[in-house]
Short mmCIF file of C-alpha atoms and ligand atoms in Angstrom, two decimals:
data_model
loop_
_atom_site.label_atom_id
_atom_site.label_comp_id
_atom_site.label_asym_id
_atom_site.label_seq_id
_atom_site.Cartn_x
_atom_site.Cartn_y
_atom_site.Cartn_z
CA MET A 7 112.54 18.27 117.53
CA SER A 8 110.02 21.25 117.79
CA THR A 9 107.01 22.14 115.87
CA VAL A 10 106.48 25.69 114.58
CA ALA A 11 103.96 26.43 117.48
CA GLN A 12 106.38 25.09 120.08
CA LEU A 13 109.35 27.06 118.82
CA LEU A 14 107.19 30.42 118.90
CA ALA A 15 105.82 29.71 122.33
CA GLN A 16 109.16 28.76 123.95
CA SER A 17 111.25 31.53 122.40
CA GLY A 18 111.11 33.75 125.58
CA LEU A 19 110.16 36.65 123.19
CA PRO A 20 106.83 38.35 122.71
CA LEU A 21 104.82 36.26 120.17
CA LEU A 22 104.82 39.05 117.35
CA GLU A 23 108.65 39.30 117.47
CA ALA A 24 109.00 35.52 117.55
CA ARG A 25 106.63 35.27 114.58
CA MET A 26 108.63 37.99 112.60
CA LEU A 27 111.91 36.22 113.17
CA ALA A 28 110.43 32.84 112.04
CA SER A 29 108.80 34.32 109.00
CA HIS A 30 112.21 35.81 108.11
CA LEU A 31 114.08 32.63 108.73
CA LEU A 32 111.64 30.36 106.86
CA GLU A 33 110.67 32.97 104.27
CA LYS A 34 107.06 32.38 105.06
CA ASN A 35 104.12 34.83 105.99
CA SER A 36 102.52 34.72 109.36
CA ALA A 37 99.51 32.88 107.82
CA TRP A 38 101.73 30.15 106.74
CA LEU A 39 103.17 29.84 110.35
CA ILE A 40 99.60 29.65 111.78
CA ALA A 41 98.50 27.00 109.02
CA HIS A 42 101.68 25.11 109.65
CA ALA A 43 101.87 25.31 113.39
CA ASP A 44 101.95 21.50 113.86
CA GLU A 45 104.81 21.06 111.41
CA ALA A 46 108.05 19.90 112.72
CA LEU A 47 111.31 22.11 111.86
CA SER A 48 114.51 20.78 110.77
CA ALA A 49 117.37 20.72 113.11
CA LYS A 50 119.07 23.32 111.07
CA ASN A 51 116.11 25.78 111.15
CA GLU A 52 115.69 25.21 114.81
CA GLN A 53 119.14 26.04 115.57
CA ALA A 54 118.96 29.09 113.15
CA PHE A 55 115.96 30.28 115.01
CA ALA A 56 117.52 29.98 118.48
CA GLY A 57 120.44 32.12 116.97
CA LEU A 58 118.10 34.87 115.88
CA ALA A 59 115.90 34.68 119.16
CA GLY A 60 119.18 34.79 121.23
CA ARG A 61 120.33 37.98 119.43
CA ARG A 62 116.92 39.65 120.21
CA LEU A 63 117.05 38.45 123.75
CA LYS A 64 120.20 40.32 124.13
CA GLY A 65 118.55 43.41 123.08
CA GLU A 66 119.60 43.85 119.44
CA PRO A 67 117.01 45.82 117.50
CA MET A 68 114.49 43.71 115.37
CA ALA A 69 115.40 46.02 112.27
CA TYR A 70 119.04 44.98 112.48
CA ILE A 71 118.31 41.21 112.83
CA LEU A 72 115.90 41.41 110.06
CA GLY A 73 117.87 43.81 107.98
CA GLU A 74 114.73 45.66 107.17
CA ARG A 75 112.46 48.42 108.40
CA GLU A 76 109.43 50.17 106.81
CA PHE A 77 109.49 53.93 106.57
CA TYR A 78 106.87 56.09 104.71
CA GLY A 79 105.33 52.76 103.51
CA ILE A 80 108.50 51.70 101.82
CA GLY A 81 110.73 48.88 102.78
CA PHE A 82 114.32 49.75 103.63
CA ARG A 83 117.39 47.82 104.10
CA VAL A 84 119.20 48.69 107.32
CA THR A 85 122.39 47.44 108.89
CA PRO A 86 124.15 48.62 112.12
CA SER A 87 125.97 51.32 109.99
CA VAL A 88 122.77 53.35 109.79
CA LEU A 89 120.06 54.53 112.09
CA ILE A 90 116.86 52.65 112.16
CA PRO A 91 114.32 54.92 110.31
CA ARG A 92 111.67 56.22 112.82
CA PRO A 93 108.04 56.95 112.33
CA GLU A 94 108.43 60.59 113.61
CA THR A 95 110.74 61.23 110.63
CA GLU A 96 107.81 60.92 108.37
CA LEU A 97 106.84 64.27 109.33
CA LEU A 98 110.06 65.68 107.89
CA VAL A 99 109.23 63.91 104.50
CA GLU A 100 105.67 65.26 104.48
CA LEU A 101 106.96 68.79 105.11
CA VAL A 102 109.29 68.36 102.18
CA LEU A 103 106.62 67.06 99.81
CA GLU A 104 104.52 70.03 100.66
CA ARG A 105 107.02 72.40 99.36
CA ILE A 106 107.98 70.51 96.16
CA PRO A 107 105.42 70.95 93.37
CA ALA A 108 104.90 67.69 91.58
CA ASP A 109 106.00 68.97 88.30
CA ALA A 110 109.13 70.80 89.44
CA ALA A 111 112.69 69.59 88.68
CA ALA A 112 113.48 70.74 92.17
CA ARG A 113 117.09 70.07 93.45
CA VAL A 114 116.69 68.63 96.86
CA LEU A 115 119.51 67.75 99.17
CA ASP A 116 119.49 65.30 102.12
CA LEU A 117 122.33 65.81 104.64
CA GLY A 118 123.34 62.84 106.66
CA THR A 119 121.38 60.45 104.62
CA GLY A 120 122.11 57.21 106.55
CA SER A 121 119.83 54.47 105.04
CA GLY A 122 118.60 56.90 102.55
CA ALA A 123 115.11 56.71 103.94
CA ILE A 124 114.26 60.42 103.49
CA ALA A 125 115.89 60.82 100.13
CA VAL A 126 114.43 57.68 98.71
CA ALA A 127 110.86 58.55 100.00
CA VAL A 128 111.16 61.94 98.46
CA ALA A 129 112.38 60.70 95.29
CA LYS A 130 109.62 58.11 94.85
CA ALA A 131 106.99 60.66 95.70
CA ARG A 132 108.52 63.35 93.50
CA PRO A 133 109.83 61.66 90.41
CA GLN A 134 110.58 64.88 88.86
CA ALA A 135 112.92 66.15 91.70
CA ARG A 136 116.52 65.82 91.48
CA LEU A 137 117.85 64.32 94.62
CA THR A 138 121.31 64.71 96.29
CA ALA A 139 122.34 62.84 99.35
CA VAL A 140 125.51 63.05 101.53
CA ASP A 141 126.83 61.07 104.27
CA VAL A 142 130.10 61.17 106.05
CA GLU A 143 130.13 57.36 106.50
CA TYR A 144 130.96 55.38 103.39
CA ALA A 145 129.32 52.32 105.00
CA ALA A 146 126.05 54.31 105.28
CA LEU A 147 126.19 55.34 101.58
CA VAL A 148 126.44 51.58 100.61
CA VAL A 149 123.17 51.00 102.25
CA ALA A 150 121.51 54.22 100.90
CA ARG A 151 122.63 53.30 97.23
CA GLU A 152 121.22 49.78 97.90
CA ASN A 153 117.93 51.41 99.00
CA ALA A 154 117.83 53.73 95.88
CA ALA A 155 118.61 50.84 93.64
CA ARG A 156 115.79 48.61 95.21
CA HIS A 157 113.28 51.56 94.71
CA LYS A 158 114.62 52.38 91.22
CA VAL A 159 115.09 56.03 91.95
CA LYS A 160 117.95 58.16 90.87
CA ILE A 161 120.05 59.94 93.66
CA ARG A 162 123.43 61.53 93.44
CA PHE A 163 125.36 60.32 96.43
CA PHE A 164 128.50 62.12 98.03
CA CYS A 165 130.60 60.98 100.82
CA GLY A 166 131.67 64.12 102.84
CA ASP A 167 131.11 66.28 105.79
CA TRP A 168 127.86 68.26 105.35
CA PHE A 169 128.44 70.42 102.25
CA GLY A 170 132.16 69.42 101.90
CA ALA A 171 131.64 67.57 98.65
CA LEU A 172 129.24 70.24 97.23
CA PRO A 173 131.30 73.31 96.94
CA GLY A 174 129.17 76.21 95.06
CA GLU A 175 126.07 74.10 94.65
CA ARG A 176 122.80 75.54 95.44
CA PHE A 177 119.31 73.68 96.17
CA ASP A 178 115.78 74.41 96.14
CA LEU A 179 115.33 72.60 99.48
CA ILE A 180 117.61 71.10 102.12
CA VAL A 181 116.54 68.53 104.43
CA SER A 182 118.40 66.83 107.45
CA ASN A 183 117.97 64.38 110.25
CA PRO A 184 121.41 64.94 111.65
CA PRO A 185 122.82 63.70 114.86
CA TYR A 186 121.32 65.56 117.77
CA VAL A 187 121.40 63.60 120.97
CA ALA A 188 123.32 65.46 123.73
CA ALA A 189 126.37 63.52 125.05
CA GLY A 190 125.51 61.67 128.14
CA ASP A 191 121.84 61.73 127.35
CA ALA A 192 120.27 58.86 129.42
CA HIS A 193 118.33 57.21 126.51
CA LEU A 194 121.54 56.38 124.78
CA ALA A 195 121.76 53.52 127.22
CA GLN A 196 118.20 52.30 126.49
CA GLY A 197 116.55 50.10 124.05
CA ASP A 198 117.46 50.11 120.29
CA VAL A 199 119.65 53.16 120.58
CA ARG A 200 122.31 51.18 122.31
CA PHE A 201 123.08 49.38 118.93
CA GLU A 202 122.81 52.32 116.70
CA PRO A 203 125.80 54.17 115.34
CA GLN A 204 127.13 56.66 117.90
CA ARG A 205 128.17 59.02 115.14
CA ALA A 206 124.75 59.30 113.71
CA LEU A 207 123.19 60.13 117.03
CA LEU A 208 125.61 62.35 118.90
CA GLY A 209 125.51 66.16 118.48
CA GLY A 210 128.04 67.13 121.17
CA ALA A 211 127.53 68.49 124.61
CA ASP A 212 124.18 70.14 124.17
CA GLY A 213 123.29 67.94 120.88
CA LEU A 214 123.18 70.95 118.68
CA ASP A 215 126.66 70.94 117.17
CA CYS A 216 125.56 69.43 113.87
CA LEU A 217 122.57 71.73 113.60
CA ARG A 218 124.69 74.82 114.43
CA ALA A 219 127.07 73.79 111.44
CA ILE A 220 124.10 72.97 109.06
CA VAL A 221 122.01 76.12 109.85
CA ALA A 222 125.11 78.46 109.30
CA ALA A 223 126.38 76.72 106.21
CA ALA A 224 123.15 76.05 104.28
CA LYS A 225 122.38 79.68 103.56
CA GLU A 226 125.22 79.49 100.96
CA HIS A 227 123.68 76.46 99.42
CA LEU A 228 120.13 77.66 99.22
CA HIS A 229 118.42 79.70 96.49
CA ALA A 230 116.50 82.67 97.52
CA GLY A 231 113.32 81.67 99.24
CA ALA A 232 114.16 78.07 99.66
CA TRP A 233 113.56 75.99 102.74
CA LEU A 234 115.88 74.38 105.14
CA LEU A 235 113.90 71.60 107.13
CA PHE A 236 115.43 69.50 109.85
CA GLU A 237 114.49 67.09 112.75
CA HIS A 238 115.71 67.73 116.24
CA GLY A 239 115.28 66.46 119.74
CA TYR A 240 112.13 66.60 121.74
CA ASP A 241 113.44 69.72 123.71
CA GLN A 242 115.29 71.47 121.10
CA ALA A 243 112.74 73.31 119.15
CA GLU A 244 113.20 76.62 120.74
CA ALA A 245 117.11 76.54 120.60
CA CYS A 246 116.76 75.57 116.97
CA ARG A 247 114.36 78.48 116.05
CA ALA A 248 116.88 80.92 117.82
CA LEU A 249 119.90 79.39 115.54
CA LEU A 250 117.69 80.06 112.35
CA GLN A 251 116.96 83.58 113.51
CA ALA A 252 120.49 84.35 114.37
CA GLN A 253 121.45 83.39 111.07
CA GLY A 254 118.97 85.73 109.41
CA TYR A 255 116.45 83.07 108.00
CA GLY A 256 112.78 83.95 107.47
CA GLU A 257 109.49 82.26 108.39
CA VAL A 258 111.16 80.35 111.12
CA GLN A 259 108.94 77.72 112.48
CA SER A 260 108.60 74.35 114.17
CA TRP A 261 106.00 71.45 113.50
CA PRO A 262 104.67 68.91 115.97
CA ASP A 263 104.91 65.08 115.35
CA LEU A 264 102.02 62.88 116.15
CA ALA A 265 102.85 62.79 119.62
CA GLY A 266 102.43 66.53 119.76
CA ILE A 267 106.21 67.12 120.29
CA SER A 268 107.76 69.88 118.21
CA ARG A 269 110.11 67.64 116.24
CA VAL A 270 111.04 69.48 113.03
CA SER A 271 111.98 73.08 112.45
CA GLY A 272 112.73 75.01 109.43
CA ALA A 273 112.91 78.43 107.57
CA ARG A 274 113.47 79.96 104.43
CA VAL A 275 116.43 81.85 103.03
CA SER A 276 115.37 85.56 103.14
CA GLY A 277 115.64 87.68 99.83
CA ASP A 278 113.74 87.92 97.05
CA ILE A 279 111.29 85.13 97.44
CA GLY A 280 110.11 83.94 94.03
CA PRO A 281 108.65 80.55 92.95
CA LEU A 282 110.18 77.53 94.78
CA VAL A 283 112.00 76.48 91.63
CA ALA A 284 112.94 78.83 88.84
CA GLN A 285 110.52 78.75 86.01
CA THR A 286 113.27 77.82 83.59
CA GLU A 287 113.90 74.58 85.45
CA ARG A 288 110.21 73.54 85.40
CA ASN A 289 109.60 70.45 83.28
CA ALA A 290 108.43 71.75 79.93
CA SER A 291 106.16 68.82 79.24
CA THR A 292 104.10 69.24 82.51
N1 LIG B 9 115.36 60.46 117.32
C1 LIG B 9 116.64 59.70 117.64
C2 LIG B 9 116.66 59.17 119.08
O1 LIG B 9 115.83 59.70 119.88
C3 LIG B 9 117.94 60.37 117.29
C4 LIG B 9 118.03 60.46 115.86
C5 LIG B 9 118.99 61.59 115.55
O2 LIG B 9 119.97 61.85 116.34
N2 LIG B 9 118.85 62.08 114.37
O3 LIG B 9 117.32 58.34 119.37
#
């Protein structure tokens, strides 16, 4: 029989992780764990903790064990069907929000939504916006839907390949964090990434297959002057800007993440650049 303190100390894990697992299992916060350090655990809880710690010791990501990860200050359910939301992707959300006026009923599309992190974060911050999110994996959409319901935001979800489910639709902004890792990239064999869905990570021989497809097709689904913004790999900014330029987009640019790495690129559809959202679509009451 172990006490809480013994359990944490003998887990073989960093203390912070051991605490997170114990909090999750016992449904108590870390203050409770400290206050009850000398309390004996039931055999059932001790065994369950050993199970969770064992999974972590084999490398399974904390987010999958806990079924939860915070992104943009919001709690998201995550499962092995979706990528674990990453802090650097918050930059993408910020760039989207800068381009959607708070009072505009902007039509925003999130391509490859996964857990729904981007779409839900945008929908929460811009209640007037009309969000659409697609993913090719039905299992991912189940998770995204759950996250939308949890945060009480309305999002239209479609299962399909990029624009496959959206023929003829146009948007005021398209955002995507698509798969962009090159096949054989060494970091696929390291850390959390080993447990993430390959389909959400791999972007072909040079990693750019999905981005090429999105950049080429998005033009037909954006209003004049509307933005396409996407995340890419640490070394792909130049190639991404070249793709955007080759397809005739304007104001092509990249933005650095907090680590100073060019992580997001984007551009606007050229043409008659009017207001982001047609005046008629603005919410009359605001
Ligand atoms: N940034 C992720 C990684 O480095 C990849 C995410 C993606 O492909 N969209 O693993």
